[in-house]
């Protein structure tokens, strides 16, 4: 059953709609029920566009809609809808228009971006970190700034170098016939701005638009949505400005704050009932966010839950004592039957996890860390996908350079340079030069044979794809066997490492198989043509997906940013000290600096951490931390002074007996009595 506010959001038909959904209020349920209701209203499924920030969120939304749509006819409707990330949608638009004009393109992943910037940096003779240049270029694109629009800093060497390299980087992209991740949104917007006819086509195609996590949109994404929704005005944005925590990577909180200005006659619906957390946790969350000093949409969380325990504020003498308390408390919860997967330790920065990890290992408590290496950034996965991309698009020079000498076939950097130079002289593509290696006198006979062996693999794969006698997952397996990928892994890695890396490859096969199952269950008219396999391969990596899902029963260790969207029965929010939360970069830097999140974003981050907890919340800090072999006193986070004393127990723990409370603000039994009266 939907509550009254949820029903109002679901039933709204035409016109702009802003749904302000507090943490734990069931916003995904609103989106899925609203889409189902639009279908009941007779809206054609192909006219509905739902945008998310991750492939995982898009997949879950599609799954939930499928559960609501029972009939076979409804399932056909689901297949006809577009539910994707912003970047996958941008790629769809660009690929449609580029295919019409016969201009195929490839997509740079993060490795390609860094490799290109390294080459450009060599010419400057500056020893700078290319990843910091890449981050600045990404921020500029998220803010919809062209190279010529970057401001002069005059003092920051990274800012000045970015201004120098940004146009050269864009030229390199054009030379490769490529877009990077951010271009998929930016270039879609620019195309629509310069081609009103194309904009009109896409406006008519998608008459109803729904957006999840609207508070996280950047300027480029806002421009995309504003243009697309301009004609029909049927934009439903769901979000919460109190959970806007990505300003450091370009998200613009003003997009949600100024929604009613951007889209006049907006209906605003507030979802304030929290279905997740206990009364004490709700009280703490409300108290924290009520102290925001910036503009916000006023909301007050409430819950109908009656039971609950007080929030505990733990004061430890040191990080070691803090970690020991957490580990032993986790062990107590396990002894009482709590599953480790329902327990999380959250922190502001990655380097805070080390002490907790060590203590958990000492007690043999299994854990996982969110934010590890991305699945599609793993070498074995990227190599196999590069072969598949080449079979589908031989002009993809980035993929060609990646795997022409993998496995080793005598085509290292020196011979690749000879191929590139000959291609440049003749006006050929690099693939054309490889195809005509026999005519290149500077190549050795072994290098020519290497080119022939490489081409044989590509041609065999192309033939299998053309015959269409086997599904792509089968062809991918054949490709892995053809390049002896498994053998190579076990030859060059320790057995355990090789087995783990081969498991990644098997997971890739499974991803292709899932796509094939989805297509086979769709109506024939909704099935994608074979050429869209290339779009699928590109789309796999578009949102820099989370590392492989670890479904084992383990405690979660995560940064506060990575924990967004998750929930746990038990949460430990650690390191709540000045300089950690809020972070020293914020405390020591003027809030006017556009690349540094200000204090209020840190407050929202604290709020997000608090609202991850269902039943048990521990907020901890250490009195001192070591810095350059010196014990430095640490001040409690300024956010702790906003905690409501009637819902919080403060416990100062001893080094030798961390479970012993030295001081209570209020007795636990008294607090439970108070909570039960609510």
XYZ file of C-alpha atoms in Angstrom:
678
model
C 0.000 0.000 0.000
C 1.141 3.516 -0.808
C 0.773 6.309 1.741
C -1.070 9.510 0.792
C 2.036 11.429 -0.342
C 3.287 8.472 -2.377
C -0.136 8.104 -3.979
C -0.170 11.789 -4.943
C 3.196 11.410 -6.678
C 2.164 8.234 -8.485
C -1.208 9.577 -9.649
C 0.146 12.877 -11.059
C -0.309 12.788 -14.826
C 0.910 15.717 -16.937
C 3.293 18.518 -16.022
C 6.530 18.778 -14.034
C 6.717 16.898 -10.735
C 9.328 17.225 -7.985
C 9.290 14.451 -5.397
C 11.362 15.326 -2.332
C 12.074 11.902 -0.868
C 13.861 11.732 2.484
C 16.170 8.836 3.321
C 14.291 5.545 3.652
C 11.018 6.890 2.244
C 10.712 4.400 -0.629
C 11.602 6.614 -3.592
C 12.353 3.677 -5.913
C 8.851 2.386 -5.191
C 7.450 5.740 -6.325
C 9.350 5.634 -9.606
C 8.319 2.072 -10.434
C 4.659 2.546 -9.460
C 4.521 5.808 -11.385
C 5.804 4.118 -14.541
C 3.231 1.338 -14.129
C 0.505 3.960 -13.689
C 1.616 5.841 -16.829
C 1.126 2.614 -18.774
C -2.364 2.285 -17.263
C -3.074 5.844 -18.437
C -2.309 4.643 -21.961
C 1.112 6.229 -22.386
C 3.066 4.217 -25.006
C 5.995 2.441 -23.313
C 8.474 3.668 -25.938
C 7.600 7.259 -24.905
C 8.877 6.689 -21.342
C 12.484 7.434 -20.374
C 13.824 6.675 -16.879
C 17.336 7.840 -16.016
C 19.564 6.701 -13.151
C 23.216 7.151 -12.208
C 24.341 3.515 -12.220
C 23.681 0.423 -14.299
C 22.809 -1.386 -11.076
C 20.069 1.136 -10.261
C 18.699 0.892 -13.807
C 18.667 -2.912 -13.616
C 16.892 -2.902 -10.237
C 14.307 -0.435 -11.497
C 13.570 -2.624 -14.517
C 13.315 -5.694 -12.279
C 10.845 -4.003 -9.915
C 8.701 -2.704 -12.758
C 8.655 -6.232 -14.166
C 7.272 -7.500 -10.856
C 4.441 -4.954 -11.075
C 3.589 -5.820 -14.672
C 2.113 -9.290 -14.576
C 0.697 -9.952 -18.042
C 2.643 -10.979 -21.143
C 1.499 -7.801 -22.867
C 2.843 -5.743 -19.974
C 6.205 -7.514 -20.219
C 6.397 -6.445 -23.861
C 5.811 -2.889 -22.671
C 8.709 -3.176 -20.250
C 11.050 -4.223 -23.056
C 10.040 -1.182 -25.104
C 10.888 1.309 -22.336
C 14.244 3.068 -22.064
C 15.640 2.658 -18.552
C 19.305 3.567 -18.435
C 22.035 5.755 -17.027
C 22.533 9.310 -18.279
C 25.690 8.271 -20.094
C 24.175 5.187 -21.703
C 21.294 7.354 -22.914
C 23.741 9.915 -24.304
C 25.562 7.122 -26.095
C 22.256 5.900 -27.552
C 21.488 9.362 -28.926
C 24.982 9.948 -30.320
C 25.238 6.484 -31.844
C 21.833 6.833 -33.516
C 22.783 10.147 -35.103
C 26.377 9.140 -35.930
C 25.194 5.923 -37.585
C 22.820 7.959 -39.749
C 25.793 10.000 -40.917
C 28.150 7.024 -41.213
C 30.472 8.273 -38.454
C 31.056 5.446 -35.955
C 32.888 6.256 -32.740
C 34.589 4.479 -29.888
C 34.624 5.333 -26.188
C 37.646 6.095 -24.029
C 37.657 4.396 -20.653
C 39.643 5.823 -17.736
C 42.780 3.933 -18.750
C 42.609 5.379 -22.265
C 42.138 8.891 -20.869
C 45.170 8.611 -18.588
C 47.327 7.105 -21.329
C 46.483 9.979 -23.685
C 47.159 12.611 -21.018
C 50.506 10.970 -20.163
C 51.539 11.348 -23.800
C 50.445 14.989 -23.829
C 52.248 15.694 -20.547
C 55.544 14.384 -21.936
C 55.598 17.275 -24.383
C 55.246 19.810 -21.542
C 58.237 18.378 -19.639
C 56.242 18.772 -16.418
C 56.158 15.970 -13.830
C 52.463 16.131 -12.998
C 49.922 13.463 -12.096
C 47.761 12.815 -15.203
C 44.867 11.646 -13.016
C 44.630 15.136 -11.471
C 44.547 16.689 -14.946
C 41.862 14.167 -15.954
C 39.784 15.069 -12.884
C 39.916 18.766 -13.762
C 38.917 18.126 -17.374
C 36.038 15.976 -16.140
C 34.886 18.736 -13.778
C 34.991 21.237 -16.637
C 32.874 18.980 -18.833
C 30.419 18.330 -16.006
C 30.067 22.110 -15.698
C 29.545 22.268 -19.486
C 32.689 24.335 -20.036
C 34.620 24.155 -23.299
C 38.452 24.484 -23.298
C 38.207 28.175 -24.188
C 35.875 28.822 -21.236
C 38.269 27.654 -18.529
C 39.216 30.557 -16.236
C 42.826 31.669 -15.773
C 44.172 30.729 -12.347
C 47.641 32.219 -12.789
C 49.048 30.428 -9.734
C 47.971 26.770 -9.729
C 50.233 24.726 -12.018
C 47.581 22.005 -12.405
C 44.902 24.526 -13.380
C 47.214 26.179 -15.900
C 48.343 22.834 -17.343
C 44.730 21.710 -17.636
C 43.928 24.872 -19.576
C 46.876 24.080 -21.877
C 46.136 20.376 -22.381
C 42.323 20.392 -22.506
C 42.127 21.519 -26.177
C 44.954 19.140 -27.149
C 43.155 16.305 -25.394
C 39.960 17.079 -27.314
C 41.959 17.044 -30.559
C 43.375 13.632 -29.623
C 39.842 12.346 -29.018
C 38.762 13.530 -32.469
C 41.813 11.922 -34.079
C 40.898 8.604 -32.480
C 37.233 9.017 -33.442
C 36.387 8.764 -29.758
C 34.326 10.264 -26.968
C 35.180 10.012 -23.304
C 32.702 9.278 -20.514
C 31.706 12.908 -19.934
C 31.376 13.658 -23.656
C 28.425 11.300 -23.907
C 26.313 13.897 -22.104
C 28.115 17.103 -23.189
C 28.208 16.286 -26.888
C 24.569 15.187 -26.883
C 23.630 18.591 -25.471
C 25.799 20.434 -28.019
C 24.295 18.438 -30.861
C 20.770 19.312 -29.711
C 21.711 22.970 -29.305
C 23.014 23.155 -32.872
C 20.398 20.869 -34.464
C 16.862 21.850 -33.359
C 15.481 19.264 -35.782
C 17.273 16.443 -33.968
C 16.184 17.822 -30.597
C 12.568 17.874 -31.782
C 12.853 14.210 -32.821
C 14.058 13.116 -29.380
C 11.557 15.369 -27.582
C 8.736 13.677 -29.447
C 10.253 10.252 -28.857
C 10.360 10.639 -25.058
C 7.308 12.493 -23.778
C 7.552 11.311 -20.156
C 10.889 11.515 -18.344
C 11.693 10.255 -14.845
C 14.982 10.926 -13.044
C 16.304 9.238 -9.916
C 18.683 11.008 -7.468
C 18.056 14.381 -9.103
C 20.161 16.158 -6.457
C 23.256 14.496 -7.962
C 22.845 15.944 -11.470
C 25.557 18.235 -12.809
C 25.169 21.205 -15.155
C 25.573 19.122 -18.321
C 22.951 16.606 -17.189
C 20.616 19.436 -16.233
C 20.984 20.950 -19.708
C 20.231 17.557 -21.264
C 17.046 17.201 -19.197
C 15.966 20.818 -19.666
C 16.244 20.552 -23.450
C 14.565 17.150 -23.644
C 11.633 18.087 -21.373
C 11.209 21.587 -22.803
C 8.357 20.719 -25.151
C 6.092 18.362 -23.169
C 7.206 19.412 -19.647
C 6.503 15.921 -18.300
C 9.583 15.623 -16.111
C 9.384 13.763 -12.800
C 12.460 14.390 -10.648
C 12.945 12.385 -7.462
C 15.641 13.391 -5.007
C 16.622 14.980 -1.726
C 18.780 18.078 -1.413
C 19.683 16.928 2.119
C 21.529 14.002 0.501
C 23.482 16.053 -2.042
C 27.067 14.885 -1.375
C 28.788 14.911 -4.771
C 29.577 18.590 -5.284
C 33.287 17.704 -5.423
C 32.704 15.858 -8.695
C 30.425 18.417 -10.298
C 26.938 17.766 -8.899
C 25.011 21.031 -8.597
C 22.603 21.187 -5.657
C 20.915 24.228 -7.237
C 19.384 21.936 -9.866
C 16.980 20.557 -7.257
C 16.709 23.754 -5.205
C 15.684 25.794 -8.279
C 13.538 23.114 -9.934
C 10.340 25.172 -9.638
C 12.077 28.107 -11.337
C 13.363 25.938 -14.167
C 9.981 24.234 -14.606
C 7.060 26.550 -13.730
C 3.772 25.016 -12.514
C 5.655 22.213 -10.784
C 3.775 20.003 -8.335
C 5.986 19.416 -5.272
C 5.347 16.284 -3.203
C 7.260 15.619 0.020
C 7.844 12.047 1.167
C 8.811 12.499 4.818
C 7.858 9.143 6.322
C 10.920 6.979 6.913
C 10.357 3.207 6.754
C 13.930 2.300 7.679
C 15.201 3.726 10.942
C 14.304 3.673 14.636
C 12.882 6.759 16.421
C 16.227 7.638 18.025
C 18.064 7.503 14.699
C 15.333 9.620 13.097
C 15.639 12.185 15.902
C 19.412 12.386 15.437
C 19.052 12.746 11.655
C 16.493 15.551 11.992
C 18.646 17.395 14.524
C 21.732 17.242 12.298
C 20.111 18.376 9.073
C 18.019 21.093 10.725
C 21.272 22.980 11.361
C 22.036 23.406 7.658
C 23.064 27.005 7.072
C 22.450 26.980 3.307
C 19.168 26.990 1.381
C 17.164 23.772 1.592
C 13.730 22.306 0.975
C 12.284 22.019 4.483
C 11.503 18.419 5.440
C 11.096 16.577 8.750
C 11.541 12.809 8.879
C 9.060 10.791 10.905
C 8.480 7.111 11.520
C 5.680 4.947 12.868
C 8.157 2.542 14.455
C 7.880 2.490 18.238
C 10.731 0.251 19.308
C 14.382 1.182 19.247
C 17.581 1.716 21.158
C 19.425 4.965 21.847
C 22.156 6.147 19.528
C 25.549 5.643 21.165
C 28.309 8.256 20.937
C 31.637 6.574 21.714
C 34.678 8.547 22.889
C 37.884 6.507 22.615
C 41.371 7.463 23.836
C 42.952 6.437 20.509
C 42.121 5.037 17.050
C 43.344 1.639 18.263
C 40.882 1.663 21.154
C 38.136 2.876 18.820
C 38.828 -0.009 16.409
C 39.004 -2.540 19.254
C 35.642 -1.386 20.612
C 34.047 -1.657 17.161
C 35.429 -5.138 16.491
C 34.342 -6.477 19.880
C 30.914 -4.876 19.528
C 30.549 -6.499 16.097
C 31.476 -9.832 17.665
C 28.750 -9.319 20.302
C 26.175 -8.661 17.600
C 27.296 -11.819 15.770
C 26.990 -13.823 18.983
C 23.405 -12.546 19.314
C 22.594 -13.790 15.799
C 23.103 -10.654 13.697
C 24.390 -11.469 10.218
C 27.726 -9.774 9.389
C 26.219 -8.591 6.097
C 23.846 -6.416 8.146
C 26.730 -4.583 9.859
C 28.692 -1.659 8.393
C 31.628 0.515 9.427
C 31.517 3.896 7.672
C 34.236 6.544 7.452
C 35.050 9.776 5.609
C 38.318 8.707 3.921
C 39.696 5.369 2.716
C 42.808 5.532 4.901
C 40.629 5.339 8.027
C 39.817 1.674 7.407
C 43.305 0.252 8.099
C 43.052 0.106 11.895
C 39.568 -1.429 11.757
C 40.708 -4.002 9.186
C 43.608 -5.108 11.382
C 41.365 -5.548 14.411
C 38.695 -7.438 12.465
C 41.366 -9.792 11.135
C 42.653 -10.397 14.668
C 39.162 -11.530 15.702
C 38.657 -13.517 12.447
C 35.640 -11.406 11.501
C 35.038 -11.562 7.728
C 34.689 -8.207 5.955
C 34.535 -6.644 2.518
C 35.626 -3.165 1.420
C 33.475 -1.157 -0.973
C 35.364 0.889 -3.519
C 37.924 -1.662 -4.707
C 39.073 -2.099 -8.291
C 36.239 -1.751 -10.775
C 35.240 -4.958 -12.513
C 35.448 -3.543 -16.038
C 38.816 -1.920 -15.283
C 40.480 -5.308 -14.688
C 43.092 -6.146 -17.305
C 41.774 -9.580 -18.245
C 38.257 -8.186 -18.714
C 39.426 -5.151 -20.703
C 41.627 -7.306 -22.953
C 38.852 -9.718 -23.877
C 36.377 -6.895 -24.484
C 38.966 -5.101 -26.645
C 39.129 -8.145 -28.952
C 35.347 -8.197 -29.187
C 35.235 -4.451 -29.929
C 37.782 -4.897 -32.725
C 35.775 -7.697 -34.298
C 32.718 -5.439 -34.249
C 34.509 -2.174 -35.134
C 37.965 -2.666 -36.733
C 38.525 1.107 -36.759
C 38.755 1.140 -32.940
C 42.422 2.114 -32.667
C 42.406 2.252 -28.874
C 41.372 -1.410 -28.630
C 43.824 -2.335 -31.383
C 46.755 -0.784 -29.550
C 45.670 -2.509 -26.346
C 45.709 -6.110 -27.587
C 47.814 -6.255 -30.740
C 50.634 -7.706 -28.632
C 48.521 -9.684 -26.164
C 49.369 -12.479 -25.933
C 52.939 -11.563 -26.906
C 53.449 -11.921 -30.667
C 56.485 -9.750 -31.421
C 54.526 -6.516 -31.802
C 55.875 -4.429 -28.944
C 56.244 -0.654 -28.845
C 59.038 -0.462 -31.446
C 57.122 -2.430 -34.086
C 53.865 -0.678 -33.225
C 55.645 2.639 -33.837
C 56.766 1.374 -37.261
C 53.190 0.393 -38.099
C 51.890 3.786 -36.931
C 54.495 5.708 -38.948
C 53.771 3.725 -42.121
C 50.028 4.280 -41.633
C 50.645 8.020 -41.245
C 52.754 8.201 -44.422
C 50.225 6.242 -46.476
C 47.159 7.907 -44.973
C 45.905 4.570 -43.665
C 44.245 3.624 -40.423
C 46.365 1.549 -38.053
C 44.251 -1.531 -38.813
C 44.890 -1.046 -42.533
C 48.618 -0.946 -41.826
C 48.374 -4.172 -39.808
C 46.440 -5.778 -42.674
C 49.237 -4.807 -45.098
C 52.156 -5.622 -42.820
C 53.765 -7.743 -45.539
C 54.332 -4.546 -47.544
C 56.147 -2.715 -44.736
C 59.896 -3.215 -45.257
C 60.918 -2.000 -41.786
C 59.039 -4.848 -40.070
C 60.838 -8.079 -39.262
C 59.460 -11.368 -40.549
C 58.406 -12.335 -37.014
C 56.492 -9.054 -36.626
C 54.747 -9.633 -39.950
C 53.786 -13.122 -38.798
C 52.506 -11.615 -35.548
C 50.261 -9.279 -37.554
C 48.939 -12.216 -39.555
C 48.220 -14.259 -36.411
C 46.431 -11.300 -34.847
C 44.315 -10.676 -37.951
C 43.365 -14.354 -38.127
C 41.832 -14.173 -34.641
C 39.907 -10.994 -35.482
C 38.632 -12.409 -38.794
C 37.554 -15.698 -37.214
C 35.583 -13.803 -34.582
C 34.020 -11.551 -37.230
C 32.954 -14.597 -39.233
C 31.304 -16.185 -36.190
C 29.454 -12.952 -35.468
C 28.374 -12.630 -39.085
C 27.074 -16.215 -39.305
C 25.093 -15.608 -36.097
C 24.999 -19.362 -35.480
C 26.105 -19.000 -31.861
C 25.205 -16.448 -29.186
C 27.804 -13.759 -28.397
C 28.584 -15.386 -25.026
C 29.661 -18.538 -26.878
C 31.775 -16.488 -29.298
C 33.377 -14.686 -26.363
C 34.306 -18.044 -24.817
C 35.803 -19.147 -28.123
C 37.773 -15.923 -28.250
C 39.159 -16.479 -24.740
C 40.187 -20.008 -25.761
C 41.696 -18.766 -29.026
C 44.050 -16.342 -27.269
C 44.685 -18.930 -24.522
C 43.699 -16.426 -21.869
C 43.321 -18.947 -19.052
C 46.673 -20.550 -19.841
C 48.351 -17.137 -19.897
C 46.892 -16.176 -16.512
C 48.111 -19.367 -14.827
C 51.499 -19.030 -16.538
C 52.184 -15.516 -15.255
C 50.323 -15.408 -11.910
C 50.335 -17.346 -8.667
C 47.644 -20.076 -8.775
C 45.279 -18.297 -6.360
C 45.610 -14.998 -8.230
C 45.157 -16.698 -11.599
C 42.037 -18.505 -10.381
C 40.559 -15.235 -9.130
C 41.322 -13.438 -12.404
C 39.850 -16.288 -14.448
C 36.727 -16.030 -12.286
C 36.441 -12.414 -13.484
C 36.455 -13.681 -17.074
C 33.750 -16.230 -16.265
C 31.679 -13.435 -14.728
C 32.014 -11.564 -18.017
C 30.648 -14.619 -19.864
C 27.740 -14.626 -17.404
C 26.992 -10.955 -18.108
C 26.714 -11.715 -21.829
C 24.500 -14.730 -21.080
C 22.157 -12.584 -18.959
C 21.766 -10.179 -21.882
C 20.892 -13.057 -24.185
C 18.313 -14.383 -21.726
C 16.743 -10.926 -21.479
C 16.553 -10.612 -25.266
C 15.066 -14.086 -25.693
C 12.289 -13.291 -23.208
C 11.411 -10.029 -24.980
C 8.832 -9.695 -27.697
C 10.399 -10.179 -31.167
C 9.703 -6.549 -32.008
C 11.585 -5.439 -28.922
C 14.701 -7.510 -29.589
C 17.815 -5.584 -30.479
C 19.484 -6.094 -33.874
C 22.888 -7.833 -33.856
C 24.802 -4.608 -34.493
C 23.656 -3.336 -31.127
C 26.082 -5.804 -29.569
C 28.755 -3.116 -29.966
C 26.575 -0.604 -28.132
C 26.106 -3.181 -25.359
C 29.866 -3.756 -25.066
C 30.461 -0.013 -24.794
C 27.576 0.447 -22.350
C 29.000 -2.143 -19.950
C 31.647 0.269 -18.698
C 29.814 3.579 -18.928
C 29.089 4.292 -15.271
C 32.364 2.909 -13.911
C 30.366 0.153 -12.181
C 30.968 -0.987 -8.650
C 33.400 -3.793 -8.071
C 32.035 -7.296 -8.398
C 29.165 -7.987 -6.087
C 30.385 -9.813 -3.004
C 27.348 -11.700 -1.747
C 29.197 -13.464 1.088
C 28.084 -12.802 4.649
C 30.688 -10.194 5.589
C 30.855 -6.918 7.484
C 30.915 -3.943 5.099
C 33.670 -1.332 5.355
C 32.879 1.709 3.251
C 33.426 5.402 2.797
C 30.373 7.519 3.493
C 30.142 8.417 -0.197
C 30.159 4.761 -1.283
C 27.508 3.865 1.303
C 24.880 6.099 -0.322
C 21.812 4.019 -1.174
C 22.687 1.198 1.237
C 21.172 0.292 4.604
C 22.216 -1.931 7.505
C 20.803 -3.061 10.831
C 23.976 -1.934 12.613
C 26.135 1.048 11.618
C 29.383 2.321 13.124
C 30.172 5.856 11.963
C 33.812 6.348 12.963
C 36.331 9.184 13.118
C 33.845 11.956 13.883
C 36.501 14.572 14.568
C 37.432 17.964 13.184
C 39.752 17.400 10.230
C 38.173 14.041 9.403
C 34.465 14.880 9.383
C 34.332 17.649 8.326
C 37.453 16.946 6.282
C 40.524 19.152 6.683
C 40.328 20.173 3.013
C 36.998 21.787 3.758
C 37.904 23.270 7.125
C 41.149 24.778 5.813
C 39.832 25.982 2.437
C 37.420 28.848 1.696
C 33.972 27.478 0.831
C 33.918 29.744 -2.227
C 36.409 27.433 -3.947
C 34.279 25.642 -6.576
C 36.220 22.361 -6.520
C 36.044 21.837 -2.741
C 32.812 20.814 -1.003
C 31.896 23.233 1.752
C 30.984 22.580 5.360
C 27.312 22.097 4.549
C 28.094 19.282 2.121
C 30.084 17.638 4.921
C 27.023 18.015 7.169
C 24.887 16.332 4.507
C 27.481 13.552 4.282
C 27.220 13.002 8.048
C 23.425 12.905 7.677
C 23.706 10.281 4.923
C 25.866 8.130 7.208
C 23.388 8.372 10.084
C 20.423 7.441 7.877
C 22.084 4.221 6.663
C 21.210 2.647 10.049
C 17.999 0.747 10.731
C 18.228 -0.188 14.413
C 21.660 0.383 15.954
C 23.865 3.430 15.399
C 27.273 4.051 16.974
C 29.005 7.392 16.357
C 32.631 7.294 17.490
C 35.685 9.508 17.764
C 39.222 9.325 19.139
C 40.720 11.873 21.533
C 44.059 11.802 19.744
C 45.696 10.461 16.590
C 49.303 9.954 15.569
C 50.766 12.371 13.039
C 54.449 12.040 12.100
C 55.082 9.943 15.217
C 53.453 12.533 17.477
C 50.172 12.176 19.368
C 47.965 15.054 18.236
C 44.837 15.946 20.276
C 41.661 15.798 18.177
C 38.613 17.976 18.667
C 35.157 16.381 18.358
C 33.371 17.066 15.096
C 31.301 20.237 15.194
C 28.347 18.107 14.077
C 28.333 16.200 17.374
C 27.180 19.268 19.268
C 23.901 19.059 17.325
C 23.050 15.563 18.605
C 19.884 15.624 20.771
C 20.981 14.546 24.254
C 17.622 12.909 25.025
C 18.194 10.320 22.278
C 21.939 9.757 22.679
C 24.108 7.948 25.209
C 27.707 9.167 25.341
C 30.192 6.500 26.412
C 33.824 7.198 27.159
C 35.683 3.915 26.829
C 38.830 2.811 28.604
C 41.836 1.520 26.689
C 41.867 -1.804 28.525
C 38.129 -2.394 28.788
C 36.402 -0.720 25.845
C 33.036 -2.135 26.846
C 33.072 -0.291 30.179
C 31.066 2.949 30.080
C 32.681 5.696 32.159
C 29.977 8.308 31.693
C 26.352 8.327 30.545
C 24.337 11.387 29.595
C 21.150 9.443 30.276
C 20.522 5.930 31.490
C 19.639 3.463 28.717
C 16.496 2.169 30.445
C 15.216 5.722 30.900
C 15.765 6.406 27.220
C 13.962 3.236 26.174
C 11.002 4.271 28.335
C 11.029 7.659 26.617
C 11.143 6.080 23.153
C 8.279 3.741 23.951
C 6.121 6.737 24.848
C 6.518 8.270 21.362
